[in-house]
Coordinates of C-alpha atoms and ligand atoms in Angstrom, one line a residue:
X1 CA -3.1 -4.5 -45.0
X2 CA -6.4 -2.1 -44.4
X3 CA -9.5 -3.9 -44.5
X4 CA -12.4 -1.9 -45.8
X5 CA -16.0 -2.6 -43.6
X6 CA -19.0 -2.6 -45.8
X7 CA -21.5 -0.2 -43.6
X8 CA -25.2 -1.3 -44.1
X9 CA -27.3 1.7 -45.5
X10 CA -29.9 2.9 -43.9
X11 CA -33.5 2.6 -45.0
X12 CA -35.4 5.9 -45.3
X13 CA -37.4 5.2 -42.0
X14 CA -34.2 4.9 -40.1
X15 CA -32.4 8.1 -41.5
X16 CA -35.5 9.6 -40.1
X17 CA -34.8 8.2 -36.6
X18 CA -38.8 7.9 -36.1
X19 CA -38.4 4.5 -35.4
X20 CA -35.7 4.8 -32.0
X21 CA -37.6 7.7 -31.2
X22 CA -40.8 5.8 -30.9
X23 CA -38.8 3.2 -29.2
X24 CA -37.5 5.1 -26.3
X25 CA -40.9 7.2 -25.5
X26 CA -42.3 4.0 -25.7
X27 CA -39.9 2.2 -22.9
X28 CA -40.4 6.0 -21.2
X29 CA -44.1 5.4 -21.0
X30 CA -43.9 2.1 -19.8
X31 CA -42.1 2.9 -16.7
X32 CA -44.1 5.3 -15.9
X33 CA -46.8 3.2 -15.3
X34 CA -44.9 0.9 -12.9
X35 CA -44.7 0.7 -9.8
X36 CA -42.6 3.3 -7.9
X37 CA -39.0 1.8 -7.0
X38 CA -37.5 4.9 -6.1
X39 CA -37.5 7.0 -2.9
X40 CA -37.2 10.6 -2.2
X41 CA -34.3 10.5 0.0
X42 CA -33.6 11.3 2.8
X43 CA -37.1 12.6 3.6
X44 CA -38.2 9.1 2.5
X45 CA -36.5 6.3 4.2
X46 CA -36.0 2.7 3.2
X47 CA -37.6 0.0 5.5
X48 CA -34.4 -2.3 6.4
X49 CA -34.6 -5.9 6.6
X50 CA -34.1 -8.2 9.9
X51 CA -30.8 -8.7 10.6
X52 CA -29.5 -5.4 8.3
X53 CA -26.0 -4.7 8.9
X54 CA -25.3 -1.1 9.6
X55 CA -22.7 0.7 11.2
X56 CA -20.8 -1.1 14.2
X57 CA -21.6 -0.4 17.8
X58 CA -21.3 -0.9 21.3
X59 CA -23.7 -2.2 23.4
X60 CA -24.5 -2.7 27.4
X61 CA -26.4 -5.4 28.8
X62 CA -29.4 -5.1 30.7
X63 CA -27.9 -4.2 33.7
X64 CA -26.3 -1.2 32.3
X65 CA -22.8 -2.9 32.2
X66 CA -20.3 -2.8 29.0
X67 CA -19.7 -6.3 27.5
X68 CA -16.7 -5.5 26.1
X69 CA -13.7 -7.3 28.1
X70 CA -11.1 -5.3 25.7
X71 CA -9.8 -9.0 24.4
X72 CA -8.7 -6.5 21.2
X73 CA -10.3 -10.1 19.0
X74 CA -12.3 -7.5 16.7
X75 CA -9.3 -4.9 16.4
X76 CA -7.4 -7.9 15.0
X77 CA -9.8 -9.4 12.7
X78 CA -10.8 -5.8 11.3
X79 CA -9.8 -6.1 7.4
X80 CA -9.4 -2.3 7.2
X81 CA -8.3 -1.6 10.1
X82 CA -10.7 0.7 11.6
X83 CA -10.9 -0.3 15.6
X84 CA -8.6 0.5 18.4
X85 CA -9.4 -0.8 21.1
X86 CA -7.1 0.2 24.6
X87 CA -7.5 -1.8 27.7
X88 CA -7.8 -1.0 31.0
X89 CA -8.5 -2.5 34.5
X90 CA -12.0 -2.1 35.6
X91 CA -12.5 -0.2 39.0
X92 CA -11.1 -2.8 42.3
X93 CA -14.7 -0.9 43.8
X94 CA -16.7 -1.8 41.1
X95 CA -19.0 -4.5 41.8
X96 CA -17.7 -6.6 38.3
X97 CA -14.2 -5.9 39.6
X98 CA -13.9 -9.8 38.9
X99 CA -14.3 -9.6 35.3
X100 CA -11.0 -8.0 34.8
X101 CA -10.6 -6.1 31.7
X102 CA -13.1 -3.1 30.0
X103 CA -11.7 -0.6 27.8
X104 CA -10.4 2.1 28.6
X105 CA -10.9 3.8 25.0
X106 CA -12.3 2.5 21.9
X107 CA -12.3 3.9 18.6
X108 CA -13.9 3.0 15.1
X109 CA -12.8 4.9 12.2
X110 CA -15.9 5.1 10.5
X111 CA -14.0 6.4 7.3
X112 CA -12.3 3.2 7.3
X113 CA -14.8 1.0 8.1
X114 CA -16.6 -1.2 5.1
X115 CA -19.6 -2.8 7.4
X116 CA -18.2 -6.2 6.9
X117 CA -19.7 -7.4 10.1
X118 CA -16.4 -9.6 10.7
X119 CA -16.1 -7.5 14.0
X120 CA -19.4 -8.4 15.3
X121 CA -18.8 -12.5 13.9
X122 CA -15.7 -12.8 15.9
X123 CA -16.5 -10.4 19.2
X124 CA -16.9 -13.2 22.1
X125 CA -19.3 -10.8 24.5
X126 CA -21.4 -9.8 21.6
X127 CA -20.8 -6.5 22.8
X128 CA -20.2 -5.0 19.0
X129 CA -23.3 -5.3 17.1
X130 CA -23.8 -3.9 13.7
X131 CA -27.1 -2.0 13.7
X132 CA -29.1 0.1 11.2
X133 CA -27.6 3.2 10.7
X134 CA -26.5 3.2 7.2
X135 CA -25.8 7.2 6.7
X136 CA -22.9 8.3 7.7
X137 CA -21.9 11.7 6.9
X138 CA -19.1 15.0 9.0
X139 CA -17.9 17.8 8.4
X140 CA -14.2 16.6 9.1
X141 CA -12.1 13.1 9.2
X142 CA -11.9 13.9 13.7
X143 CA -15.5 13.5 14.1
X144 CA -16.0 10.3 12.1
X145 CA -13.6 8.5 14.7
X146 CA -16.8 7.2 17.0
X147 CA -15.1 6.9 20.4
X148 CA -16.3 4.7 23.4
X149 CA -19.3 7.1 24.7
X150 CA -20.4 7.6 20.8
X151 CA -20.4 4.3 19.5
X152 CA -22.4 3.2 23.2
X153 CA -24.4 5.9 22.5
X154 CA -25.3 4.8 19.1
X155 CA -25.8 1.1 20.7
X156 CA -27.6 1.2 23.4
X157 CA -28.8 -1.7 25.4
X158 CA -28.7 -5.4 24.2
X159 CA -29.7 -7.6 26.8
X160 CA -28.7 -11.1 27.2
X161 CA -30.8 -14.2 28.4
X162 CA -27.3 -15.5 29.5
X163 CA -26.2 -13.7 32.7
X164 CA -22.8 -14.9 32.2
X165 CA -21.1 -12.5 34.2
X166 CA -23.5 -12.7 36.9
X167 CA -21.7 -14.6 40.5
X168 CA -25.4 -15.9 41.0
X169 CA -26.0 -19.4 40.1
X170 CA -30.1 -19.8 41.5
X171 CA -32.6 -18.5 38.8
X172 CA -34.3 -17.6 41.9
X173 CA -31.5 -15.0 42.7
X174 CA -31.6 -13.9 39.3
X175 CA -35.1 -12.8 39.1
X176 CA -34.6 -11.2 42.4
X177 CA -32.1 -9.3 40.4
X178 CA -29.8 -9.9 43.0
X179 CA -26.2 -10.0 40.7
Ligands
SF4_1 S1 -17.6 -3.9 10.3 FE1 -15.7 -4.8 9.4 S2 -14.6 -3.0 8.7 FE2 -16.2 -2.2 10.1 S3 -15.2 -2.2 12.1 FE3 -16.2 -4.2 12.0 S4 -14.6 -5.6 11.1 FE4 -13.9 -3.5 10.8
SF4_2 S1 -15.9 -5.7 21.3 FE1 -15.8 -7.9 21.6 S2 -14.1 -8.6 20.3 FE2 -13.9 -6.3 20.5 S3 -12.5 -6.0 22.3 FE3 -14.6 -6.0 23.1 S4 -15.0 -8.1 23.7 FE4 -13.2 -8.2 22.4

């Protein structure tokens, strides 16, 4: 069975369509005396809050050595599947011989990558921090795989009050820098 709709007619004001038109220069005009919310990007730049979470990287401590002991923890938690981490021995000669592991390559797939921040949560050394880059952009899939010397590149330095690799127990020693 067809059910006929009774359509309400329109007055002669609206079959004019002065009314919306009014309406819409009138929200037009409004908004044009606001505030500005907009920016011209990229030559304007948004001011990121503390604590923004931008793209993962790698970071030394003060003493120039990686934090990253290659446990592989942030390769497993990744929900995308965007870091390979492969570990290797660190140098016998190397004075933090003792610590064991560093990687020998490490990869994020920045393609992949949702800045989740779950690496960074679960990393043990806090040696993957998620910082404030936000724009990512190539000219092919290869490039956006960050390896090791990119993503410390992109990290810098992080130091720690914690020495906790550091064989020296004293303060003393440690202010003499002697680790
Ligand atoms: S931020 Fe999330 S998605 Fe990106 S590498 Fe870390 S765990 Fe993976
Ligand atoms: S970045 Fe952290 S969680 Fe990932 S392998 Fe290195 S030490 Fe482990």
């Amino acid at each position: 069975m067809s059910i006929t709709v009774d359509r309400k007619k329109l007055s002669f004001l609206e079959r004019t369509y002065i009314p919306q038109i009014i309406g819409g220069l009138y929200i037009t005009f409004r908004n044009m005396l606001k505030s500005k919310v907009t920016l011209s990007y990229p030559d304007q730049r948004p001011t990121l809050p503390p604590g923004y979470r931008g793209a993962p990287t790698l970071v030394k401590d003060g003493d120039g050595r990686e934090k990253c002991v290659s446990c592989q923890l942030c390769e497993f938690i990744c929900p995308s599947k965007a870091i390979r981490v492969t570990p290797g021995a660190i140098k016998a000669d190397s004075k933090y011989a003792f610590i064991e592991k560093a990687p020998q390559a490490f990869e994020i797939n920045m393609l992949r990558c949702i800045f989740c921040g779950m690496c960074q949560e679960v990393c043990p050394e806090k040696a993957i921090v998620l910082q404030n880059e936000f724009s990512l952009a190539g000219f092919s899939r290869e490039e956006m795989v960050r390896d090791k010397a990119a993503l410390y590149a992109a990290g810098g330095t992080m130091p720690d009050k914690i020495k906790k690799w550091s064989r020296v127990k004293s303060n003393e020693e440690l202010e003499r820098g002697e680790h």
